[in-house]
Amino acid sequence: MNDQLNEARQRREIGQIVSGSLIEGLAMKLHAEVSVEDIRAGKFVVVEGDKSEFFSMITDVVLSTSARGLLDNPPGRENQLMHQVLSGTTTYGTVTLRPMLMLPKETAEKDLESNLRPVKTIPGHFSPVHTADARDVSRIFGDEGLDPKYFNIGTPLDMDEIPVCLNLERFVERSNGIFGKSGTGKTFLTRIVLCGIIKNRKAVNLVFDMHSEYGWKGSFEGERVEVRGLKQYFGDRVAVFSLDPDSSRRRGAPIDFAV
Ligand SMILES: Nc1ncnc2c1ncn2[C@@H]1O[C@H](COP(=O)(O)OP(=O)(O)O)[C@@H](O)[C@H]1O
Ligand SMILES: [Mg+2]
């Protein structure tokens, strides 16, 4: 079983930690063979410390050099050999990481939840860093296949095959907000999260739906295409109350109660 897991692993070492602080985050020197253009902000990586693994997010990428003078007199674009000679040693990428969670190494799979901790220290010099794979992500966020309390809400940036789950039981115990600039997907995400709560019967929701986005239907890319609302997914497990039944009728949205 473990061999199978290891074979399926898609981790790739991309660099090593060269400096950092708890407050400012970690600086990783990128390995010579990894292109800075493959490093995207928002991507998840794992730093392998001596005692713990640090689950981290890429927040910044910097072009660095060990020879300041070189920048005053850069090799021309036709001098490819020079570019190759310098690359990875004299010129290299430095990537800033924000550690988010730490997990003691050797933690048994069944004890994951109680051992995942907020970051209170940082990994030592030269700790290796690798990209997170599906198993790293599922160890942190849970796996829908293991327990119905985990609900898949999407995939991380740039990691399209890797599901990220929300622990619905913990989620409904506390106050939550979904924040972001307009058009970044708050309404869509809210609808997905509500679907999870209803589907897995974790809580009852009272939704104040000012713009009629959740009840019967929502819109995709500014009204052109429609997406189904909660009522269309869950039928009689959702009741729609309307303050303006005429408007609902005009929009062709069935309601259960006029208030
Ligand atoms: N998970 C998603 N899958 C596909 N398209 C999405 C998703 N989330 C957002 N979109 C697209 O982005 C647009 C804006 O999303 P929306 O949730 O309305 O943003 P917000 O509420 O943050 O202003 C949607 O109309 C849709 O076209
Ligand atoms: Mg919105």
PDB file of C-alpha atoms and ligand atoms in Angstrom:
ATOM      1  CA  MET A   1       0.000   0.000   0.000  1.00  0.00           C
ATOM      2  CA  ASN A   2       2.757   2.433   0.969  1.00  0.00           C
ATOM      3  CA  ASP A   3       4.736   1.582  -2.147  1.00  0.00           C
ATOM      4  CA  GLN A   4       1.698   2.292  -4.250  1.00  0.00           C
ATOM      5  CA  LEU A   5       1.244   5.631  -2.526  1.00  0.00           C
ATOM      6  CA  ASN A   6       4.868   6.555  -3.020  1.00  0.00           C
ATOM      7  CA  GLU A   7       4.819   5.616  -6.676  1.00  0.00           C
ATOM      8  CA  ALA A   8       1.770   7.751  -7.246  1.00  0.00           C
ATOM      9  CA  ARG A   9       3.450  10.740  -5.615  1.00  0.00           C
ATOM     10  CA  GLN A  10       3.991  13.762  -7.813  1.00  0.00           C
ATOM     11  CA  ARG A  11       6.293  15.712  -5.520  1.00  0.00           C
ATOM     12  CA  ARG A  12       9.116  17.562  -7.207  1.00  0.00           C
ATOM     13  CA  GLU A  13      11.952  19.218  -5.335  1.00  0.00           C
ATOM     14  CA  ILE A  14      12.224  22.819  -6.496  1.00  0.00           C
ATOM     15  CA  GLY A  15      14.660  24.469  -4.094  1.00  0.00           C
ATOM     16  CA  GLN A  16      15.992  24.849  -0.591  1.00  0.00           C
ATOM     17  CA  ILE A  17      15.450  27.318   2.246  1.00  0.00           C
ATOM     18  CA  VAL A  18      18.230  29.884   2.562  1.00  0.00           C
ATOM     19  CA  SER A  19      16.802  32.400   5.023  1.00  0.00           C
ATOM     20  CA  GLY A  20      13.589  33.481   6.666  1.00  0.00           C
ATOM     21  CA  SER A  21      11.733  34.560   9.739  1.00  0.00           C
ATOM     22  CA  LEU A  22       8.462  33.640  11.352  1.00  0.00           C
ATOM     23  CA  ILE A  23       7.008  37.061  10.606  1.00  0.00           C
ATOM     24  CA  GLU A  24       8.466  37.766   7.168  1.00  0.00           C
ATOM     25  CA  GLY A  25       8.195  34.259   5.765  1.00  0.00           C
ATOM     26  CA  LEU A  26      10.820  31.987   4.249  1.00  0.00           C
ATOM     27  CA  ALA A  27      13.187  32.588   1.346  1.00  0.00           C
ATOM     28  CA  MET A  28      13.885  29.632  -0.909  1.00  0.00           C
ATOM     29  CA  LYS A  29      16.661  29.505  -3.479  1.00  0.00           C
ATOM     30  CA  LEU A  30      15.252  27.954  -6.615  1.00  0.00           C
ATOM     31  CA  HIS A  31      17.136  24.973  -8.052  1.00  0.00           C
ATOM     32  CA  ALA A  32      18.981  25.786 -11.284  1.00  0.00           C
ATOM     33  CA  GLU A  33      16.863  23.457 -13.417  1.00  0.00           C
ATOM     34  CA  VAL A  34      13.545  24.995 -12.333  1.00  0.00           C
ATOM     35  CA  SER A  35      12.379  27.988 -14.367  1.00  0.00           C
ATOM     36  CA  VAL A  36      11.185  31.026 -12.389  1.00  0.00           C
ATOM     37  CA  GLU A  37       8.339  31.210 -14.872  1.00  0.00           C
ATOM     38  CA  ASP A  38       6.974  27.927 -13.519  1.00  0.00           C
ATOM     39  CA  ILE A  39       6.673  29.425 -10.052  1.00  0.00           C
ATOM     40  CA  ARG A  40       3.261  30.970  -9.478  1.00  0.00           C
ATOM     41  CA  ALA A  41       2.061  32.933  -6.480  1.00  0.00           C
ATOM     42  CA  GLY A  42      -0.630  31.013  -4.604  1.00  0.00           C
ATOM     43  CA  LYS A  43       0.827  27.578  -5.282  1.00  0.00           C
ATOM     44  CA  PHE A  44       1.265  25.151  -2.372  1.00  0.00           C
ATOM     45  CA  VAL A  45       4.656  23.715  -1.450  1.00  0.00           C
ATOM     46  CA  VAL A  46       5.942  21.604   1.428  1.00  0.00           C
ATOM     47  CA  VAL A  47       9.166  22.423   3.298  1.00  0.00           C
ATOM     48  CA  GLU A  48      10.820  19.359   4.750  1.00  0.00           C
ATOM     49  CA  GLY A  49      12.290  20.454   8.109  1.00  0.00           C
ATOM     50  CA  ASP A  50      14.221  18.177  10.466  1.00  0.00           C
ATOM     51  CA  LYS A  51      11.303  17.537  12.791  1.00  0.00           C
ATOM     52  CA  SER A  52       8.277  18.912  10.980  1.00  0.00           C
ATOM     53  CA  GLU A  53       6.855  19.449   7.543  1.00  0.00           C
ATOM     54  CA  PHE A  54       5.754  23.010   6.812  1.00  0.00           C
ATOM     55  CA  PHE A  55       2.839  23.398   4.475  1.00  0.00           C
ATOM     56  CA  SER A  56       3.409  26.740   2.751  1.00  0.00           C
ATOM     57  CA  MET A  57       2.161  29.029   0.015  1.00  0.00           C
ATOM     58  CA  ILE A  58       4.248  30.855  -2.581  1.00  0.00           C
ATOM     59  CA  THR A  59       3.785  34.602  -2.094  1.00  0.00           C
ATOM     60  CA  ASP A  60       6.559  36.239  -4.130  1.00  0.00           C
ATOM     61  CA  VAL A  61       9.290  35.520  -6.670  1.00  0.00           C
ATOM     62  CA  VAL A  62      12.473  37.601  -6.932  1.00  0.00           C
ATOM     63  CA  LEU A  63      15.351  37.551  -9.422  1.00  0.00           C
ATOM     64  CA  SER A  64      18.571  37.430  -7.409  1.00  0.00           C
ATOM     65  CA  THR A  65      22.267  37.525  -8.148  1.00  0.00           C
ATOM     66  CA  SER A  66      25.375  36.874  -6.105  1.00  0.00           C
ATOM     67  CA  ALA A  67      27.461  39.280  -8.218  1.00  0.00           C
ATOM     68  CA  ARG A  68      25.993  42.787  -8.130  1.00  0.00           C
ATOM     69  CA  GLY A  69      28.505  44.007 -10.730  1.00  0.00           C
ATOM     70  CA  LEU A  70      27.015  41.659 -13.291  1.00  0.00           C
ATOM     71  CA  LEU A  71      23.848  43.738 -13.389  1.00  0.00           C
ATOM     72  CA  ASP A  72      25.781  46.797 -14.575  1.00  0.00           C
ATOM     73  CA  ASN A  73      27.064  44.843 -17.517  1.00  0.00           C
ATOM     74  CA  PRO A  74      24.584  42.061 -18.332  1.00  0.00           C
ATOM     75  CA  PRO A  75      25.490  39.495 -21.014  1.00  0.00           C
ATOM     76  CA  GLY A  76      23.710  40.201 -24.285  1.00  0.00           C
ATOM     77  CA  ARG A  77      20.763  38.088 -25.382  1.00  0.00           C
ATOM     78  CA  GLU A  78      22.923  36.426 -28.068  1.00  0.00           C
ATOM     79  CA  ASN A  79      25.344  35.192 -25.412  1.00  0.00           C
ATOM     80  CA  GLN A  80      23.305  32.113 -24.472  1.00  0.00           C
ATOM     81  CA  LEU A  81      26.331  30.219 -23.206  1.00  0.00           C
ATOM     82  CA  MET A  82      26.986  32.948 -20.638  1.00  0.00           C
ATOM     83  CA  HIS A  83      23.311  32.828 -19.551  1.00  0.00           C
ATOM     84  CA  GLN A  84      23.620  29.097 -18.981  1.00  0.00           C
ATOM     85  CA  VAL A  85      26.897  29.365 -17.097  1.00  0.00           C
ATOM     86  CA  LEU A  86      25.514  31.992 -14.724  1.00  0.00           C
ATOM     87  CA  SER A  87      22.091  30.423 -14.287  1.00  0.00           C
ATOM     88  CA  GLY A  88      21.537  28.737 -10.932  1.00  0.00           C
ATOM     89  CA  THR A  89      24.829  29.901  -9.398  1.00  0.00           C
ATOM     90  CA  THR A  90      25.378  33.596 -10.035  1.00  0.00           C
ATOM     91  CA  THR A  91      21.846  34.345 -11.165  1.00  0.00           C
ATOM     92  CA  TYR A  92      18.945  32.537  -9.541  1.00  0.00           C
ATOM     93  CA  GLY A  93      15.392  32.872  -8.413  1.00  0.00           C
ATOM     94  CA  THR A  94      14.472  33.495  -4.805  1.00  0.00           C
ATOM     95  CA  VAL A  95      10.950  32.543  -3.819  1.00  0.00           C
ATOM     96  CA  THR A  96       9.169  33.846  -0.732  1.00  0.00           C
ATOM     97  CA  LEU A  97       7.010  31.304   1.059  1.00  0.00           C
ATOM     98  CA  ARG A  98       4.452  31.849   3.771  1.00  0.00           C
ATOM     99  CA  PRO A  99       4.302  28.804   6.046  1.00  0.00           C
ATOM    100  CA  MET A 100       0.690  28.146   7.033  1.00  0.00           C
ATOM    101  CA  LEU A 101       0.639  24.880   8.983  1.00  0.00           C
ATOM    102  CA  MET A 102       3.166  22.528  10.459  1.00  0.00           C
ATOM    103  CA  LEU A 103       2.937  18.811  11.032  1.00  0.00           C
ATOM    104  CA  PRO A 104       5.431  16.728  13.038  1.00  0.00           C
ATOM    105  CA  LYS A 105       7.106  14.162  10.786  1.00  0.00           C
ATOM    106  CA  GLU A 106       6.156  10.557  11.488  1.00  0.00           C
ATOM    107  CA  THR A 107       2.597  11.583  12.399  1.00  0.00           C
ATOM    108  CA  ALA A 108       0.316   8.596  11.888  1.00  0.00           C
ATOM    109  CA  GLU A 109      -2.427   9.165   9.304  1.00  0.00           C
ATOM    110  CA  LYS A 110      -5.157   8.773  11.925  1.00  0.00           C
ATOM    111  CA  ASP A 111      -3.671  11.501  14.152  1.00  0.00           C
ATOM    112  CA  LEU A 112      -3.353  14.128  11.433  1.00  0.00           C
ATOM    113  CA  GLU A 113      -6.148  16.380  12.607  1.00  0.00           C
ATOM    114  CA  SER A 114      -4.917  16.718  16.175  1.00  0.00           C
ATOM    115  CA  ASN A 115      -1.305  17.290  15.081  1.00  0.00           C
ATOM    116  CA  LEU A 116      -1.690  19.933  12.381  1.00  0.00           C
ATOM    117  CA  ARG A 117      -0.612  23.144  14.115  1.00  0.00           C
ATOM    118  CA  PRO A 118      -0.353  26.824  13.295  1.00  0.00           C
ATOM    119  CA  VAL A 119       3.240  27.678  12.478  1.00  0.00           C
ATOM    120  CA  LYS A 120       5.223  28.622  15.593  1.00  0.00           C
ATOM    121  CA  THR A 121       8.754  28.019  14.280  1.00  0.00           C
ATOM    122  CA  ILE A 122      10.546  27.774  10.956  1.00  0.00           C
ATOM    123  CA  PRO A 123      12.546  25.030   9.218  1.00  0.00           C
ATOM    124  CA  GLY A 124      16.359  25.188   9.393  1.00  0.00           C
ATOM    125  CA  HIS A 125      18.833  26.358   6.780  1.00  0.00           C
ATOM    126  CA  PHE A 126      18.879  24.415   3.513  1.00  0.00           C
ATOM    127  CA  SER A 127      15.697  22.451   4.205  1.00  0.00           C
ATOM    128  CA  PRO A 128      14.472  21.012   0.898  1.00  0.00           C
ATOM    129  CA  VAL A 129      11.230  22.325  -0.604  1.00  0.00           C
ATOM    130  CA  HIS A 130       8.969  20.362  -2.924  1.00  0.00           C
ATOM    131  CA  THR A 131       5.712  21.039  -4.683  1.00  0.00           C
ATOM    132  CA  ALA A 132       2.658  19.695  -2.889  1.00  0.00           C
ATOM    133  CA  ASP A 133       0.938  16.726  -4.500  1.00  0.00           C
ATOM    134  CA  ALA A 134      -2.567  15.327  -4.073  1.00  0.00           C
ATOM    135  CA  ARG A 135      -1.587  13.418  -0.940  1.00  0.00           C
ATOM    136  CA  ASP A 136      -0.051  16.471   0.750  1.00  0.00           C
ATOM    137  CA  VAL A 137      -3.199  18.452   0.035  1.00  0.00           C
ATOM    138  CA  SER A 138      -5.517  15.699   1.258  1.00  0.00           C
ATOM    139  CA  ARG A 139      -3.517  15.305   4.472  1.00  0.00           C
ATOM    140  CA  ILE A 140      -4.179  18.959   5.236  1.00  0.00           C
ATOM    141  CA  PHE A 141      -7.667  19.480   3.883  1.00  0.00           C
ATOM    142  CA  GLY A 142      -9.092  15.974   4.168  1.00  0.00           C
ATOM    143  CA  ASP A 143     -10.447  13.654   1.527  1.00  0.00           C
ATOM    144  CA  GLU A 144     -14.073  13.341   0.460  1.00  0.00           C
ATOM    145  CA  GLY A 145     -13.565   9.617  -0.075  1.00  0.00           C
ATOM    146  CA  LEU A 146     -12.573   9.039   3.553  1.00  0.00           C
ATOM    147  CA  ASP A 147     -15.320  10.813   5.428  1.00  0.00           C
ATOM    148  CA  PRO A 148     -18.504  12.615   4.307  1.00  0.00           C
ATOM    149  CA  LYS A 149     -17.706  15.522   6.622  1.00  0.00           C
ATOM    150  CA  TYR A 150     -15.136  16.585   3.996  1.00  0.00           C
ATOM    151  CA  PHE A 151     -16.616  18.352   0.997  1.00  0.00           C
ATOM    152  CA  ASN A 152     -14.691  19.164  -2.185  1.00  0.00           C
ATOM    153  CA  ILE A 153     -14.923  22.902  -2.897  1.00  0.00           C
ATOM    154  CA  GLY A 154     -12.477  23.154  -5.805  1.00  0.00           C
ATOM    155  CA  THR A 155      -8.795  22.972  -6.693  1.00  0.00           C
ATOM    156  CA  PRO A 156      -5.812  25.192  -5.834  1.00  0.00           C
ATOM    157  CA  LEU A 157      -4.391  27.583  -8.394  1.00  0.00           C
ATOM    158  CA  ASP A 158      -2.377  25.754 -11.031  1.00  0.00           C
ATOM    159  CA  MET A 159      -3.158  22.332  -9.552  1.00  0.00           C
ATOM    160  CA  ASP A 160      -6.265  21.373 -11.458  1.00  0.00           C
ATOM    161  CA  GLU A 161      -6.418  17.683 -10.532  1.00  0.00           C
ATOM    162  CA  ILE A 162      -6.007  18.186  -6.800  1.00  0.00           C
ATOM    163  CA  PRO A 163      -9.244  18.555  -4.816  1.00  0.00           C
ATOM    164  CA  VAL A 164      -9.334  20.807  -1.754  1.00  0.00           C
ATOM    165  CA  CYS A 165     -11.926  19.890   0.847  1.00  0.00           C
ATOM    166  CA  LEU A 166     -13.629  21.780   3.624  1.00  0.00           C
ATOM    167  CA  ASN A 167     -14.323  20.077   6.940  1.00  0.00           C
ATOM    168  CA  LEU A 168     -18.036  20.885   7.104  1.00  0.00           C
ATOM    169  CA  GLU A 169     -18.419  19.839  10.724  1.00  0.00           C
ATOM    170  CA  ARG A 170     -15.785  22.320  11.864  1.00  0.00           C
ATOM    171  CA  PHE A 171     -17.033  24.900   9.355  1.00  0.00           C
ATOM    172  CA  VAL A 172     -20.596  25.045  10.682  1.00  0.00           C
ATOM    173  CA  GLU A 173     -19.397  25.434  14.266  1.00  0.00           C
ATOM    174  CA  ARG A 174     -18.019  28.908  13.714  1.00  0.00           C
ATOM    175  CA  SER A 175     -18.589  32.229  11.964  1.00  0.00           C
ATOM    176  CA  ASN A 176     -17.193  32.359   8.438  1.00  0.00           C
ATOM    177  CA  GLY A 177     -16.786  34.953   5.727  1.00  0.00           C
ATOM    178  CA  ILE A 178     -15.946  34.664   2.052  1.00  0.00           C
ATOM    179  CA  PHE A 179     -14.026  37.748   0.963  1.00  0.00           C
ATOM    180  CA  GLY A 180     -12.547  38.932  -2.301  1.00  0.00           C
ATOM    181  CA  LYS A 181     -12.600  41.574  -4.993  1.00  0.00           C
ATOM    182  CA  SER A 182     -15.709  41.711  -7.113  1.00  0.00           C
ATOM    183  CA  GLY A 183     -15.855  39.054  -9.803  1.00  0.00           C
ATOM    184  CA  THR A 184     -13.433  36.699  -8.096  1.00  0.00           C
ATOM    185  CA  GLY A 185     -16.016  34.002  -7.368  1.00  0.00           C
ATOM    186  CA  LYS A 186     -17.463  34.760  -3.920  1.00  0.00           C
ATOM    187  CA  THR A 187     -21.035  34.059  -4.943  1.00  0.00           C
ATOM    188  CA  PHE A 188     -20.064  30.851  -6.735  1.00  0.00           C
ATOM    189  CA  LEU A 189     -18.044  29.633  -3.781  1.00  0.00           C
ATOM    190  CA  THR A 190     -20.842  30.495  -1.348  1.00  0.00           C
ATOM    191  CA  ARG A 191     -23.258  28.463  -3.469  1.00  0.00           C
ATOM    192  CA  ILE A 192     -20.868  25.500  -3.499  1.00  0.00           C
ATOM    193  CA  VAL A 193     -20.404  25.666   0.283  1.00  0.00           C
ATOM    194  CA  LEU A 194     -24.186  25.882   0.847  1.00  0.00           C
ATOM    195  CA  CYS A 195     -24.609  22.865  -1.455  1.00  0.00           C
ATOM    196  CA  GLY A 196     -22.169  20.920   0.726  1.00  0.00           C
ATOM    197  CA  ILE A 197     -23.941  21.850   3.955  1.00  0.00           C
ATOM    198  CA  ILE A 198     -27.339  20.902   2.539  1.00  0.00           C
ATOM    199  CA  LYS A 199     -26.176  17.745   0.754  1.00  0.00           C
ATOM    200  CA  ASN A 200     -24.431  16.367   3.826  1.00  0.00           C
ATOM    201  CA  ARG A 201     -27.114  17.637   6.227  1.00  0.00           C
ATOM    202  CA  LYS A 202     -24.681  19.485   8.468  1.00  0.00           C
ATOM    203  CA  ALA A 203     -26.772  22.562   9.308  1.00  0.00           C
ATOM    204  CA  VAL A 204     -29.866  24.546   8.386  1.00  0.00           C
ATOM    205  CA  ASN A 205     -29.208  27.846   6.598  1.00  0.00           C
ATOM    206  CA  LEU A 206     -31.244  31.036   6.458  1.00  0.00           C
ATOM    207  CA  VAL A 207     -29.988  32.907   3.388  1.00  0.00           C
ATOM    208  CA  PHE A 208     -30.752  36.602   2.811  1.00  0.00           C
ATOM    209  CA  ASP A 209     -30.501  36.569  -0.951  1.00  0.00           C
ATOM    210  CA  MET A 210     -30.685  40.280  -1.929  1.00  0.00           C
ATOM    211  CA  HIS A 211     -29.844  39.708  -5.572  1.00  0.00           C
ATOM    212  CA  SER A 212     -31.728  36.435  -6.116  1.00  0.00           C
ATOM    213  CA  GLU A 213     -28.529  34.506  -6.754  1.00  0.00           C
ATOM    214  CA  TYR A 214     -29.056  31.425  -4.644  1.00  0.00           C
ATOM    215  CA  GLY A 215     -32.731  30.411  -4.606  1.00  0.00           C
ATOM    216  CA  TRP A 216     -33.810  29.384  -8.076  1.00  0.00           C
ATOM    217  CA  LYS A 217     -30.942  30.309 -10.357  1.00  0.00           C
ATOM    218  CA  GLY A 218     -27.748  32.286 -10.551  1.00  0.00           C
ATOM    219  CA  SER A 219     -25.927  33.747 -13.517  1.00  0.00           C
ATOM    220  CA  PHE A 220     -22.662  32.872 -15.145  1.00  0.00           C
ATOM    221  CA  GLU A 221     -20.459  35.554 -16.773  1.00  0.00           C
ATOM    222  CA  GLY A 222     -22.979  38.385 -16.399  1.00  0.00           C
ATOM    223  CA  GLU A 223     -26.413  36.873 -17.110  1.00  0.00           C
ATOM    224  CA  ARG A 224     -25.567  35.234 -20.433  1.00  0.00           C
ATOM    225  CA  VAL A 225     -25.647  31.693 -19.121  1.00  0.00           C
ATOM    226  CA  GLU A 226     -27.641  30.557 -16.104  1.00  0.00           C
ATOM    227  CA  VAL A 227     -26.541  28.250 -13.350  1.00  0.00           C
ATOM    228  CA  ARG A 228     -28.890  26.315 -11.137  1.00  0.00           C
ATOM    229  CA  GLY A 229     -29.729  27.662  -7.704  1.00  0.00           C
ATOM    230  CA  LEU A 230     -30.142  25.633  -4.537  1.00  0.00           C
ATOM    231  CA  LYS A 231     -33.861  25.006  -5.123  1.00  0.00           C
ATOM    232  CA  GLN A 232     -33.120  23.305  -8.443  1.00  0.00           C
ATOM    233  CA  TYR A 233     -30.536  21.074  -6.803  1.00  0.00           C
ATOM    234  CA  PHE A 234     -32.296  20.176  -3.597  1.00  0.00           C
ATOM    235  CA  GLY A 235     -36.030  20.580  -4.342  1.00  0.00           C
ATOM    236  CA  ASP A 236     -38.156  20.329  -1.239  1.00  0.00           C
ATOM    237  CA  ARG A 237     -35.179  20.665   1.083  1.00  0.00           C
ATOM    238  CA  VAL A 238     -35.021  24.340   0.109  1.00  0.00           C
ATOM    239  CA  ALA A 239     -37.879  26.786   0.704  1.00  0.00           C
ATOM    240  CA  VAL A 240     -37.853  30.123  -1.129  1.00  0.00           C
ATOM    241  CA  PHE A 241     -39.548  33.090   0.561  1.00  0.00           C
ATOM    242  CA  SER A 242     -40.260  36.151  -1.552  1.00  0.00           C
ATOM    243  CA  LEU A 243     -40.978  39.750  -0.515  1.00  0.00           C
ATOM    244  CA  ASP A 244     -42.040  40.541  -4.069  1.00  0.00           C
ATOM    245  CA  PRO A 245     -43.959  37.637  -5.636  1.00  0.00           C
ATOM    246  CA  ASP A 246     -44.599  39.651  -8.834  1.00  0.00           C
ATOM    247  CA  SER A 247     -40.899  40.015  -9.455  1.00  0.00           C
ATOM    248  CA  SER A 248     -40.365  36.311  -8.809  1.00  0.00           C
ATOM    249  CA  ARG A 249     -43.100  35.488 -11.307  1.00  0.00           C
ATOM    250  CA  ARG A 250     -41.551  37.799 -13.926  1.00  0.00           C
ATOM    251  CA  ARG A 251     -38.220  36.044 -13.503  1.00  0.00           C
ATOM    252  CA  GLY A 252     -39.946  32.661 -13.765  1.00  0.00           C
ATOM    253  CA  ALA A 253     -38.675  31.671 -10.329  1.00  0.00           C
ATOM    254  CA  PRO A 254     -41.113  29.512  -8.376  1.00  0.00           C
ATOM    255  CA  ILE A 255     -41.526  30.460  -4.714  1.00  0.00           C
ATOM    256  CA  ASP A 256     -42.826  28.568  -1.717  1.00  0.00           C
ATOM    257  CA  PHE A 257     -44.034  31.476   0.407  1.00  0.00           C
ATOM    258  CA  ALA A 258     -44.920  35.119  -0.202  1.00  0.00           C
ATOM    259  CA  VAL A 259     -43.952  37.187   2.831  1.00  0.00           C
TER     260      VAL A 259
HETATM  261  N1  LIG B   1     -16.053  27.942  -9.455  1.00  0.00           N
HETATM  262  C1  LIG B   1     -16.297  28.561 -10.624  1.00  0.00           C
HETATM  263  N2  LIG B   1     -16.360  27.860 -11.759  1.00  0.00           N
HETATM  264  C2  LIG B   1     -16.599  28.484 -12.936  1.00  0.00           C
HETATM  265  N3  LIG B   1     -16.783  29.797 -13.073  1.00  0.00           N
HETATM  266  C3  LIG B   1     -16.722  30.552 -11.996  1.00  0.00           C
HETATM  267  C4  LIG B   1     -16.480  29.982 -10.697  1.00  0.00           C
HETATM  268  N4  LIG B   1     -16.471  30.975  -9.786  1.00  0.00           N
HETATM  269  C5  LIG B   1     -16.695  32.112 -10.490  1.00  0.00           C
HETATM  270  N5  LIG B   1     -16.855  31.865 -11.806  1.00  0.00           N
HETATM  271  C6  LIG B   1     -17.105  32.884 -12.863  1.00  0.00           C
HETATM  272  O1  LIG B   1     -16.770  34.174 -12.341  1.00  0.00           O
HETATM  273  C7  LIG B   1     -17.926  35.025 -12.397  1.00  0.00           C
HETATM  274  C8  LIG B   1     -17.972  35.882 -11.145  1.00  0.00           C
HETATM  275  O2  LIG B   1     -18.170  35.048 -10.013  1.00  0.00           O
HETATM  276  P1  LIG B   1     -19.059  35.521  -8.795  1.00  0.00           P
HETATM  277  O3  LIG B   1     -19.142  34.393  -7.834  1.00  0.00           O
HETATM  278  O4  LIG B   1     -20.354  36.080  -9.298  1.00  0.00           O
HETATM  279  O5  LIG B   1     -18.113  36.690  -8.234  1.00  0.00           O
HETATM  280  P2  LIG B   1     -18.342  37.661  -6.988  1.00  0.00           P
HETATM  281  O6  LIG B   1     -19.562  37.211  -6.243  1.00  0.00           O
HETATM  282  O7  LIG B   1     -17.064  37.535  -6.197  1.00  0.00           O
HETATM  283  O8  LIG B   1     -18.467  39.037  -7.574  1.00  0.00           O
HETATM  284  C9  LIG B   1     -19.127  34.086 -12.486  1.00  0.00           C
HETATM  285  O9  LIG B   1     -20.210  34.684 -13.174  1.00  0.00           O
HETATM  286  C10 LIG B   1     -18.566  32.928 -13.265  1.00  0.00           C
HETATM  287  O10 LIG B   1     -18.629  33.201 -14.631  1.00  0.00           O
HETATM  288 MG    MG B   2     -21.333  38.155  -5.876  1.00  0.00          MG
END
